[in-house]
Amino acid sequence: MIYSKDCFVPFVEFILYREDVLTKPPIDGDLWKIRALLIQYIQSNPNHPSIQLTNISEFLTYLIQFNLISGNSLKFSKLLNSNVGLEITPPKLIWINVSGILLLKARLQGGSFPQSMIVSGIHRPQKEPKTLFELLETPKLKMDPIYSHEIVLKTSFTFNPDMLFELIKRPTARTILSKERARLKTKKVFFYNVCNDSNHNHILGTVGLNKKEYSQYGTNKQMIPQATVHQRISQSKNMISNEIYKCSQCKIHFLPIINNHTDLNLGDCSYLDTCHKMKTCRYLHYYTLNSNSSHYSSDQKENEENNQVHEYSIGDCFSESFREVLPAQWINCDIRYLPFKILGKFAAIISDPAWDIHMSLPYGTCKDEELLSLPMHELQDEGIIMLWVTGRSIEIGRRALLKWGYKISDEMIWVKLNQLKRTIVTGRTGHWLNHSKEHLLVGLKGNPIWINRKIDMDVVVSGTRETSRKPDRFYDIVERLVGIHSRKLEIFGRDHNTRPGWLTIGNQLQGVSLYEPEVKRRYEAYTQSNNLHLNYN
Ligand code: SAH
């Protein structure tokens, strides 16, 4: 038999009213129980039409027809036909597509989409649609009625472009799942407890460190493995109090390195672990002894080993790609003369220009005008740039970004730490105040909605290393913003800055190393036409 359109109205209401319980115990999708409940529901309201659902086979026919007009909004454990009800294991209702049923409800009411799905009605002048976009924009568009054999729902279907935009804006299931995966994958930070008892540090330094090693290794304190120092402390257990021993196992200690030339009256060396003259420097240096790793949980150990400790970000990058991450690439060049077109376009750029800051630096600098006139527009159509600036160059940096076609979206700072993991108070720069931070301007070009937002913050707290060397954490931040697979460029980089997924250019790099065939081809053509010597690694 063929049911009329009105026969489905109570069923739609019934499902929307009972949707949360129909597939769960005790009903559990059992079609007999659902039929009984539906009949009860129909009878409860005198306005409902009487529907012939005498036996299970009629009910199955009713469901088949319902699914035909609702776009298969009901999912069953088996394909429905009027005989399956007689089988030993009859089909069960297992899932309800509520949106589909809401749409059917709207159509049965002879109207448009449910109000909740429409954002706002923008009035546009009515004219004959020409392009597809105009067609979509047309506020009222009659769609063909839906056929189910003889059942014809003669209702009009109103299309609303705002609803379409609203749907497009919604994150896809893949994005939601990737975000969730990134959240679960993100390793939790192990909180490092620092011991503030100078007596502990002094005693542990006496038993754990060996003067000779320092005169031998000079600056490279990490040559003495943590495990060795812990082993020595453990061997001298009888010489130190139990309290100090226990403390060495679970807290960080800064062990004073007392050489023959150390003068304790002078206090801490302000270069700390970046001091280049440790062999002779008379100021005090420290060895950082972490808590004994055998006391970490396996998770914490893994964190350290993978170097994946996120102290200031809330998660991993969630954008996914099935491309391989490119190996590190670099070109030794004078940035002022390299044609940027060779390099292609990038999702992210980090630039740490050699600003002329009127200070003696271990490398050459560029004039403001030279930097401002770099053809940066050739490197990016849409994406993010991070530009390191110093006190004097902040304003030039802002001008440069605007000139290069960026809008300035953020300003980040790097708060510098000394080897005691405290803020540097006697920075080596600053005329009036000691400088303990560096600034990074963040510019955006185009409308890069694909950038992963709100993962990291605008402050990085991290130790200092060689002159001008910036913390690696900034690369991690960029990789989380644009993804590890996208093309990234560093301008004015050095050897230690080269990384997979990045192309680094600068005049202190060792030779050239390129993998991308296009870039390689363009670079070779450039060197040939300019009679330059190709210096591949
Ligand atoms: N961000 C880097 C430091 C950059 S220092 C780090 O983390 O280590 C600036 C670098 O730019 C220096 O290596 C300097 O030699 C280089 N440089 C200066 N002028 C240059 C030019 N005209 N072309 C290419 N590199 C230049």
Coordinates of C-alpha atoms and ligand atoms in Angstrom, one line a residue:
M1 CA 0.0 0.0 0.0
I2 CA 1.0 3.6 -0.5
Y3 CA 0.8 5.9 2.5
S4 CA -0.1 9.5 2.0
K5 CA 2.2 12.4 2.9
D6 CA 0.1 13.2 6.0
C7 CA 0.7 9.8 7.4
F8 CA 4.3 10.6 7.9
V9 CA 3.8 13.8 9.9
P10 CA 3.1 12.1 13.3
F11 CA 6.1 9.7 12.7
V12 CA 8.4 12.7 12.1
E13 CA 7.2 14.3 15.3
F14 CA 7.5 11.0 17.1
I15 CA 11.1 10.4 16.1
L16 CA 12.2 13.9 16.9
Y17 CA 10.5 13.6 20.3
R18 CA 11.9 10.1 21.0
E19 CA 15.1 10.1 19.0
D20 CA 17.4 9.8 22.0
V21 CA 15.9 6.6 23.3
L22 CA 14.8 4.6 20.2
T23 CA 18.2 3.0 19.5
K24 CA 19.1 2.5 23.1
P25 CA 18.0 -0.1 25.7
P26 CA 15.3 -1.1 26.6
I27 CA 13.9 -0.3 23.1
D28 CA 17.2 -1.0 21.4
G29 CA 15.9 -0.3 17.9
D30 CA 13.4 -3.2 18.1
L31 CA 10.8 -2.5 15.3
W32 CA 8.0 -4.2 17.2
K33 CA 8.5 -1.9 20.2
I34 CA 8.8 1.2 18.0
R35 CA 5.6 0.3 16.2
A36 CA 3.8 -0.1 19.5
L37 CA 5.0 3.2 20.8
L38 CA 4.2 5.0 17.5
I39 CA 0.6 3.6 17.6
Q40 CA 0.3 4.8 21.1
Y41 CA 1.7 8.2 20.1
I42 CA -0.7 8.5 17.2
Q43 CA -3.7 7.6 19.4
S44 CA -2.7 10.1 22.0
N45 CA -3.6 13.1 19.8
P46 CA -7.1 13.2 18.1
N47 CA -5.7 15.5 15.4
H48 CA -3.4 12.7 14.2
P49 CA -4.6 10.8 11.1
S50 CA -5.3 7.1 11.6
I51 CA -2.5 5.1 10.0
Q52 CA -2.8 1.5 9.0
L53 CA 0.0 -0.3 10.7
T54 CA -1.7 -3.6 11.7
N55 CA 1.2 -5.9 11.2
I56 CA 5.0 -5.8 11.0
S57 CA 4.9 -6.2 7.3
E58 CA 2.8 -3.0 7.0
F59 CA 5.1 -1.2 9.3
L60 CA 8.1 -2.3 7.3
T61 CA 6.4 -0.9 4.1
Y62 CA 5.7 2.3 6.0
L63 CA 9.4 2.6 7.0
I64 CA 10.6 1.8 3.5
Q65 CA 8.5 4.6 2.1
F66 CA 9.5 6.9 5.0
N67 CA 13.2 6.3 4.1
L68 CA 12.5 7.0 0.4
I69 CA 11.3 10.5 1.2
S70 CA 13.6 11.3 4.0
G71 CA 16.8 10.5 2.1
N72 CA 17.5 7.3 4.1
S73 CA 17.4 9.1 7.4
L74 CA 16.8 5.9 9.3
K75 CA 19.6 3.3 9.3
F76 CA 18.7 -0.3 9.9
S77 CA 20.9 -3.3 10.7
K78 CA 19.7 -5.0 7.4
L79 CA 18.2 -3.9 4.2
L80 CA 14.4 -3.5 4.6
N81 CA 11.8 -5.4 2.6
S82 CA 8.3 -6.4 3.6
N83 CA 9.4 -10.0 4.4
V84 CA 12.4 -9.4 6.7
G85 CA 10.1 -9.0 9.7
L86 CA 9.5 -12.8 9.6
E87 CA 13.2 -13.6 9.9
I88 CA 14.7 -15.0 13.1
T89 CA 16.7 -11.9 13.6
P90 CA 14.5 -9.1 12.2
P91 CA 16.2 -5.8 11.4
K92 CA 16.8 -3.1 14.0
L93 CA 16.9 0.6 13.9
I94 CA 20.5 1.5 14.6
W95 CA 20.9 5.2 13.7
I96 CA 18.8 8.3 13.1
N97 CA 20.0 11.2 10.9
V98 CA 18.2 14.0 12.8
S99 CA 19.2 16.7 10.3
G100 CA 17.6 14.7 7.5
I101 CA 14.4 14.3 9.5
L102 CA 14.4 18.0 10.3
L103 CA 14.6 18.8 6.6
L104 CA 11.7 16.4 5.9
K105 CA 9.7 18.0 8.6
A106 CA 10.2 21.4 7.0
R107 CA 9.2 20.1 3.6
L108 CA 6.1 18.3 5.0
Q109 CA 5.1 21.7 6.5
G110 CA 5.4 23.0 3.0
G111 CA 8.1 25.5 4.0
S112 CA 11.7 26.3 3.9
F113 CA 14.7 25.0 5.9
P114 CA 14.2 24.9 9.7
Q115 CA 14.6 28.3 11.1
S116 CA 17.5 27.2 13.3
M117 CA 19.5 26.4 10.2
I118 CA 19.0 29.9 8.6
V119 CA 21.3 32.6 9.8
S120 CA 19.7 35.8 8.6
G121 CA 17.8 36.9 5.7
I122 CA 19.6 39.3 3.5
H123 CA 17.4 41.0 1.0
R124 CA 18.9 41.0 -2.5
P125 CA 17.2 42.4 -5.6
Q126 CA 15.5 39.7 -7.6
K127 CA 16.8 39.2 -11.1
E128 CA 17.3 36.3 -13.5
P129 CA 20.3 34.3 -12.2
K130 CA 23.1 34.0 -14.7
T131 CA 26.1 32.5 -13.0
L132 CA 26.1 29.5 -10.7
F133 CA 26.9 31.8 -7.8
E134 CA 24.0 34.0 -8.7
L135 CA 21.8 31.0 -8.9
L136 CA 22.8 30.0 -5.4
E137 CA 22.3 33.5 -4.2
T138 CA 18.7 33.7 -5.4
P139 CA 16.8 33.9 -2.2
K140 CA 13.9 31.6 -3.3
L141 CA 14.7 28.8 -5.5
K142 CA 12.1 26.1 -6.4
M143 CA 13.6 22.7 -6.3
D144 CA 11.9 19.6 -7.9
P145 CA 9.5 17.9 -5.6
I146 CA 10.7 14.6 -4.2
Y147 CA 9.3 11.4 -5.8
S148 CA 8.7 8.1 -4.1
H149 CA 6.8 6.1 -6.7
E150 CA 3.4 7.6 -6.5
I151 CA 4.1 9.6 -3.4
V152 CA 4.6 13.2 -4.4
L153 CA 5.4 15.9 -1.9
K154 CA 4.4 19.0 -3.6
T155 CA 6.3 21.4 -1.5
S156 CA 8.7 24.1 -2.4
F157 CA 12.2 24.1 -1.2
T158 CA 13.7 27.5 -0.3
F159 CA 17.4 27.9 -0.7
N160 CA 19.2 30.3 1.5
P161 CA 22.8 31.3 0.6
D162 CA 23.6 32.3 4.2
M163 CA 22.9 28.8 5.3
L164 CA 25.3 27.6 2.6
F165 CA 28.0 29.9 3.9
E166 CA 27.3 28.8 7.5
L167 CA 27.7 25.2 6.5
I168 CA 30.9 25.8 4.7
K169 CA 32.3 27.6 7.7
R170 CA 31.7 24.7 9.9
P171 CA 34.8 22.6 10.7
T172 CA 34.8 19.2 8.9
A173 CA 34.7 16.0 10.8
R174 CA 38.3 15.5 9.7
T175 CA 39.4 18.8 11.3
I176 CA 37.6 18.0 14.5
L177 CA 39.1 14.5 14.7
S178 CA 42.6 15.8 13.9
K179 CA 42.3 18.4 16.6
E180 CA 41.2 15.8 19.1
R181 CA 44.1 13.5 18.0
A182 CA 46.6 16.4 18.4
R183 CA 45.2 17.1 21.9
L184 CA 45.5 13.5 23.0
K185 CA 49.0 13.2 21.4
T186 CA 50.4 16.3 23.0
K187 CA 52.8 15.3 25.8
K188 CA 52.1 16.9 29.1
V189 CA 54.9 19.0 30.6
F190 CA 56.9 17.6 33.3
F191 CA 57.2 20.3 36.0
Y192 CA 60.8 20.8 36.9
N193 CA 61.3 21.5 40.6
V194 CA 64.3 23.6 41.4
C195 CA 66.1 23.2 44.7
N196 CA 66.9 26.6 46.2
D197 CA 69.2 25.4 49.0
S198 CA 72.7 26.8 48.1
N199 CA 74.2 24.3 50.6
H200 CA 72.8 21.4 48.5
N201 CA 74.2 22.9 45.3
H202 CA 77.6 23.4 46.9
I203 CA 77.9 19.9 48.4
L204 CA 76.6 18.1 45.2
G205 CA 79.0 20.2 43.1
T206 CA 81.9 19.1 45.4
V207 CA 81.1 15.4 45.0
G208 CA 79.6 15.4 41.5
L209 CA 82.0 17.6 39.5
N210 CA 85.6 17.2 38.7
K211 CA 87.7 20.3 38.3
K212 CA 90.0 18.7 35.7
E213 CA 87.1 18.1 33.3
Y214 CA 86.3 21.8 33.1
S215 CA 89.8 22.9 32.3
Q216 CA 89.7 20.3 29.6
Y217 CA 86.4 21.0 28.0
G218 CA 86.3 24.8 28.3
T219 CA 82.8 25.9 27.4
N220 CA 81.3 22.6 26.6
K221 CA 79.9 21.7 29.9
Q222 CA 77.5 19.2 28.5
M223 CA 80.5 16.9 27.7
I224 CA 79.9 15.6 31.2
P225 CA 76.8 13.4 31.0
Q226 CA 74.2 13.8 33.6
A227 CA 74.3 10.1 34.4
T228 CA 78.0 10.4 35.3
V229 CA 77.4 13.1 37.7
H230 CA 74.5 11.2 39.3
Q231 CA 76.6 8.1 39.5
R232 CA 79.4 10.0 41.3
I233 CA 76.8 11.4 43.7
S234 CA 75.4 8.0 44.3
Q235 CA 78.9 6.6 45.0
S236 CA 79.5 9.3 47.5
K237 CA 76.1 8.6 49.2
N238 CA 77.8 8.0 52.5
M239 CA 79.6 11.3 52.5
I240 CA 76.4 13.4 52.1
S241 CA 73.2 13.6 54.1
N242 CA 70.3 11.4 53.0
E243 CA 68.2 14.5 52.6
I244 CA 70.6 16.0 50.0
Y245 CA 70.9 12.7 48.2
K246 CA 67.1 12.4 48.0
C247 CA 66.8 16.0 46.8
S248 CA 69.4 15.4 44.0
Q249 CA 67.2 12.6 42.7
C250 CA 64.0 14.7 42.3
K251 CA 65.0 18.3 41.9
I252 CA 67.1 20.4 39.6
H253 CA 70.4 21.7 41.1
F254 CA 72.8 24.3 39.8
L255 CA 76.2 23.0 40.8
P256 CA 78.9 25.8 41.1
I257 CA 81.9 25.0 38.9
I258 CA 84.8 26.1 41.1
N259 CA 88.1 26.2 39.1
N260 CA 91.5 27.3 40.4
H261 CA 90.9 30.7 38.6
T262 CA 87.4 31.2 39.9
D263 CA 87.0 34.2 42.2
L264 CA 83.8 33.7 44.3
N265 CA 83.9 37.3 45.3
L266 CA 83.1 38.4 41.7
G267 CA 79.8 36.6 41.6
D268 CA 78.0 34.9 38.6
C269 CA 79.3 35.3 35.1
S270 CA 76.8 37.3 33.2
Y271 CA 77.5 35.3 30.0
L272 CA 76.7 32.2 32.0
D273 CA 76.6 29.1 29.8
T274 CA 77.3 31.2 26.7
C275 CA 80.6 32.4 28.1
H276 CA 83.3 31.7 25.6
K277 CA 86.2 32.0 28.0
M278 CA 85.3 29.6 30.6
K279 CA 88.8 28.2 30.8
T280 CA 90.0 31.5 32.2
C281 CA 86.9 33.4 33.2
R282 CA 87.1 34.2 37.0
Y283 CA 83.4 34.7 37.4
L284 CA 81.3 31.8 38.7
H285 CA 79.7 29.3 36.2
Y286 CA 77.2 26.5 37.0
Y287 CA 76.5 22.9 35.8
T288 CA 72.8 22.2 35.5
L289 CA 72.1 18.8 37.1
N290 CA 68.6 17.6 36.3
S291 CA 66.8 15.2 38.6
N292 CA 67.8 11.6 38.2
S293 CA 66.0 10.3 35.1
S294 CA 65.5 6.9 36.6
H295 CA 63.0 8.5 38.8
Y296 CA 60.9 9.9 36.0
S297 CA 57.9 8.1 34.8
S298 CA 58.3 6.6 31.3
D299 CA 56.2 9.4 29.9
Q300 CA 58.4 12.1 31.3
K301 CA 61.5 10.3 30.0
E302 CA 60.0 10.0 26.6
N303 CA 59.3 13.7 26.7
E304 CA 62.9 14.5 27.3
E305 CA 64.2 12.1 24.7
N306 CA 61.9 13.4 22.0
N307 CA 62.5 16.9 23.1
Q308 CA 58.8 17.5 22.9
V309 CA 58.2 19.4 26.1
H310 CA 55.5 22.0 25.4
E311 CA 55.7 24.5 28.2
Y312 CA 53.8 27.3 26.6
S313 CA 51.7 25.8 23.8
I314 CA 48.5 23.9 24.3
G315 CA 48.8 21.3 21.6
D316 CA 50.4 19.8 18.6
C317 CA 49.8 20.9 15.0
F318 CA 46.6 19.2 13.8
S319 CA 46.8 19.9 10.1
E320 CA 47.7 16.7 8.3
S321 CA 49.2 15.9 4.9
F322 CA 50.4 12.8 3.3
R323 CA 53.4 14.5 1.7
E324 CA 56.8 13.7 3.1
V325 CA 58.6 16.5 4.9
L326 CA 61.3 17.9 2.7
P327 CA 64.9 17.5 4.0
A328 CA 66.6 20.7 5.1
Q329 CA 67.6 22.9 2.2
W330 CA 69.9 25.9 2.1
I331 CA 71.7 28.4 -0.2
N332 CA 74.8 30.3 0.8
C333 CA 74.2 33.7 -0.9
D334 CA 74.1 37.4 -0.5
I335 CA 70.4 38.0 0.1
R336 CA 70.6 41.4 -1.6
Y337 CA 71.5 39.9 -4.9
L338 CA 69.7 36.5 -5.0
P339 CA 66.7 36.6 -7.3
F340 CA 63.9 35.5 -4.9
K341 CA 61.8 34.1 -7.8
I342 CA 64.2 31.1 -7.8
L343 CA 62.9 30.1 -4.4
G344 CA 59.1 29.8 -5.1
K345 CA 56.3 30.6 -2.7
F346 CA 56.2 29.9 1.0
A347 CA 53.5 29.4 3.7
A348 CA 55.7 30.9 6.4
I349 CA 58.9 33.0 6.5
I350 CA 61.2 33.8 9.4
S351 CA 63.6 36.6 8.8
D352 CA 66.3 37.7 11.3
P353 CA 67.8 40.6 9.3
A354 CA 71.3 41.7 10.1
W355 CA 70.0 45.1 11.0
D356 CA 72.7 47.8 11.4
I357 CA 72.3 48.3 15.1
H358 CA 75.5 50.2 15.6
M359 CA 77.1 47.5 17.7
S360 CA 80.1 45.3 17.0
L361 CA 78.7 42.0 15.7
P362 CA 80.6 38.9 14.5
Y363 CA 79.0 39.3 11.0
G364 CA 78.3 41.9 8.4
T365 CA 75.0 43.9 8.5
C366 CA 72.7 45.4 5.9
K367 CA 71.5 49.0 5.5
D368 CA 67.9 49.8 6.3
E369 CA 67.2 50.8 2.7
E370 CA 68.7 47.5 1.4
L371 CA 66.4 45.5 3.7
L372 CA 63.3 47.6 2.9
S373 CA 63.9 47.2 -0.8
L374 CA 64.1 43.3 -0.8
P375 CA 61.5 41.9 -3.2
M376 CA 59.7 40.1 -0.5
H377 CA 56.4 40.2 -2.5
E378 CA 57.9 37.4 -4.7
L379 CA 58.1 35.0 -1.8
Q380 CA 54.5 34.8 -0.5
D381 CA 51.0 35.2 -1.9
E382 CA 49.3 34.2 1.3
G383 CA 50.8 33.3 4.7
I384 CA 52.7 34.4 7.7
I385 CA 56.0 36.2 8.2
M386 CA 57.9 36.6 11.5
L387 CA 60.4 39.4 11.5
W388 CA 63.0 39.8 14.3
V389 CA 63.6 43.4 15.3
T390 CA 65.6 45.1 17.9
G391 CA 65.0 48.4 19.8
R392 CA 66.0 50.7 16.9
S393 CA 64.7 48.5 14.2
I394 CA 61.1 48.0 15.5
E395 CA 59.8 51.0 13.6
I396 CA 61.7 50.1 10.4
G397 CA 60.5 46.5 10.8
R398 CA 56.9 47.8 10.9
R399 CA 57.4 50.0 7.9
A400 CA 59.0 47.1 6.1
L401 CA 56.1 44.7 6.8
L402 CA 53.6 47.2 5.6
K403 CA 55.7 48.0 2.5
W404 CA 56.0 44.3 1.7
G405 CA 52.2 43.9 1.8
Y406 CA 51.6 42.5 5.2
K407 CA 49.3 43.6 8.0
I408 CA 50.9 43.3 11.4
S409 CA 48.9 40.8 13.4
D410 CA 51.0 40.2 16.5
E411 CA 54.2 41.0 18.3
M412 CA 56.0 38.2 20.1
I413 CA 58.8 38.4 22.6
W414 CA 61.5 36.1 23.7
V415 CA 62.3 36.5 27.4
K416 CA 65.9 35.4 27.8
L417 CA 66.9 33.0 30.6
N418 CA 70.3 32.5 32.1
Q419 CA 71.7 29.1 33.0
L420 CA 69.9 29.2 36.4
K421 CA 66.7 29.3 34.3
R422 CA 66.0 32.9 35.6
T423 CA 65.4 36.0 33.6
I424 CA 68.7 37.7 32.6
V425 CA 69.1 40.8 34.7
T426 CA 72.4 42.1 33.3
G427 CA 71.8 41.8 29.6
R428 CA 74.6 42.8 27.3
T429 CA 72.5 45.3 25.4
G430 CA 70.4 48.4 26.4
H431 CA 71.7 51.9 27.1
W432 CA 69.2 52.9 29.9
L433 CA 67.6 49.6 30.9
N434 CA 69.2 46.2 30.6
H435 CA 67.6 44.3 27.8
S436 CA 66.3 40.9 28.7
K437 CA 64.0 40.3 25.8
E438 CA 63.9 40.3 22.0
H439 CA 61.0 41.3 19.7
L440 CA 59.4 39.5 16.8
L441 CA 56.8 41.2 14.6
V442 CA 54.2 38.8 13.0
G443 CA 52.7 39.8 9.7
L444 CA 49.9 38.2 7.7
K445 CA 49.3 38.4 4.0
G446 CA 46.1 37.5 2.2
N447 CA 43.5 35.7 4.2
P448 CA 45.3 32.6 5.4
I449 CA 42.3 30.9 7.0
W450 CA 44.2 27.6 6.8
I451 CA 46.6 28.6 9.6
N452 CA 46.2 26.7 12.8
R453 CA 45.1 29.2 15.3
K454 CA 45.3 29.6 19.1
I455 CA 47.9 26.9 19.8
D456 CA 50.9 29.0 21.0
M457 CA 51.2 32.2 22.9
D458 CA 53.2 35.4 22.1
V459 CA 55.8 34.9 24.8
V460 CA 58.7 32.4 24.6
V461 CA 60.8 32.0 27.7
S462 CA 64.1 30.3 26.8
G463 CA 67.8 30.3 27.3
T464 CA 70.4 32.2 25.3
R465 CA 73.0 30.6 23.1
E466 CA 75.5 31.9 20.5
T467 CA 75.3 35.7 19.6
S468 CA 72.0 36.4 17.8
R469 CA 71.0 32.7 17.8
K470 CA 67.2 32.5 18.4
P471 CA 65.4 29.7 20.3
D472 CA 64.4 26.7 18.3
R473 CA 61.0 27.0 19.9
F474 CA 60.1 29.6 17.3
Y475 CA 60.4 27.1 14.5
D476 CA 58.2 24.7 16.4
I477 CA 55.6 27.5 16.7
V478 CA 55.7 28.2 13.0
E479 CA 55.4 24.5 12.2
R480 CA 52.4 24.3 14.4
L481 CA 50.9 27.3 12.6
V482 CA 51.4 26.2 9.0
G483 CA 52.1 22.5 9.4
I484 CA 55.4 20.6 9.1
H485 CA 54.7 19.7 5.4
S486 CA 54.3 23.2 4.1
R487 CA 57.1 25.2 2.5
K488 CA 58.9 27.4 5.0
L489 CA 61.8 29.9 4.4
E490 CA 64.3 31.4 6.8
I491 CA 66.2 34.5 5.6
F492 CA 69.5 35.4 7.3
G493 CA 69.8 31.9 8.8
R494 CA 73.0 30.1 9.8
D495 CA 74.0 26.5 9.7
H496 CA 72.5 25.6 13.0
N497 CA 69.1 27.0 11.8
T498 CA 68.7 24.5 8.9
R499 CA 65.8 22.1 9.5
P500 CA 63.7 19.6 7.6
G501 CA 60.8 21.4 5.9
W502 CA 62.8 24.7 5.7
L503 CA 64.8 26.4 3.1
T504 CA 67.5 28.6 4.7
I505 CA 69.4 31.4 3.0
G506 CA 72.2 33.5 4.4
N507 CA 75.9 34.3 3.8
Q508 CA 77.3 32.2 6.6
L509 CA 75.9 28.9 5.4
Q510 CA 78.1 26.2 4.1
G511 CA 77.5 25.9 0.3
V512 CA 74.2 24.9 -1.2
S513 CA 71.9 21.9 -0.6
L514 CA 68.7 21.7 -2.6
Y515 CA 66.1 18.8 -3.1
E516 CA 63.1 20.4 -4.7
P517 CA 63.6 19.8 -8.5
E518 CA 62.0 23.1 -9.5
V519 CA 64.1 25.2 -7.1
K520 CA 67.2 23.2 -8.1
R521 CA 66.6 23.8 -11.8
R522 CA 66.0 27.5 -11.4
Y523 CA 69.0 27.9 -9.1
E524 CA 71.3 26.1 -11.6
A525 CA 70.0 28.2 -14.5
Y526 CA 70.7 31.3 -12.4
T527 CA 74.3 30.3 -11.6
Q528 CA 75.0 29.3 -15.2
S529 CA 73.6 32.6 -16.6
N530 CA 75.6 34.6 -14.1
N531 CA 78.8 32.5 -14.4
L532 CA 78.6 31.7 -10.7
H533 CA 80.4 28.7 -9.3
L534 CA 77.9 26.0 -8.2
N535 CA 78.8 24.9 -4.8
Y536 CA 76.6 21.9 -4.0
N537 CA 77.1 20.0 -0.8
Ligands
SAH1 N1 68.7 34.0 13.4 C1 70.1 33.6 13.3 C2 71.0 34.7 13.4 C3 71.0 35.6 12.3 S1 72.3 36.8 12.4 C4 70.3 32.5 14.3 O1 69.4 32.0 15.0 O2 71.4 32.0 14.5 C5 72.3 37.5 10.8 C6 72.9 36.7 9.8 O3 72.7 37.4 8.5 C7 74.4 36.5 9.9 O4 74.7 35.2 9.7 C8 75.0 37.4 8.8 O5 76.2 36.9 8.4 C9 73.9 37.3 7.8 N2 73.9 38.3 6.8 C10 74.2 39.6 6.9 N3 74.2 40.3 5.8 C11 73.8 39.4 4.8 C12 73.5 39.5 3.5 N4 73.7 40.6 2.8 N5 73.2 38.3 2.8 C13 73.1 37.2 3.5 N6 73.3 37.0 4.8 C14 73.6 38.1 5.5

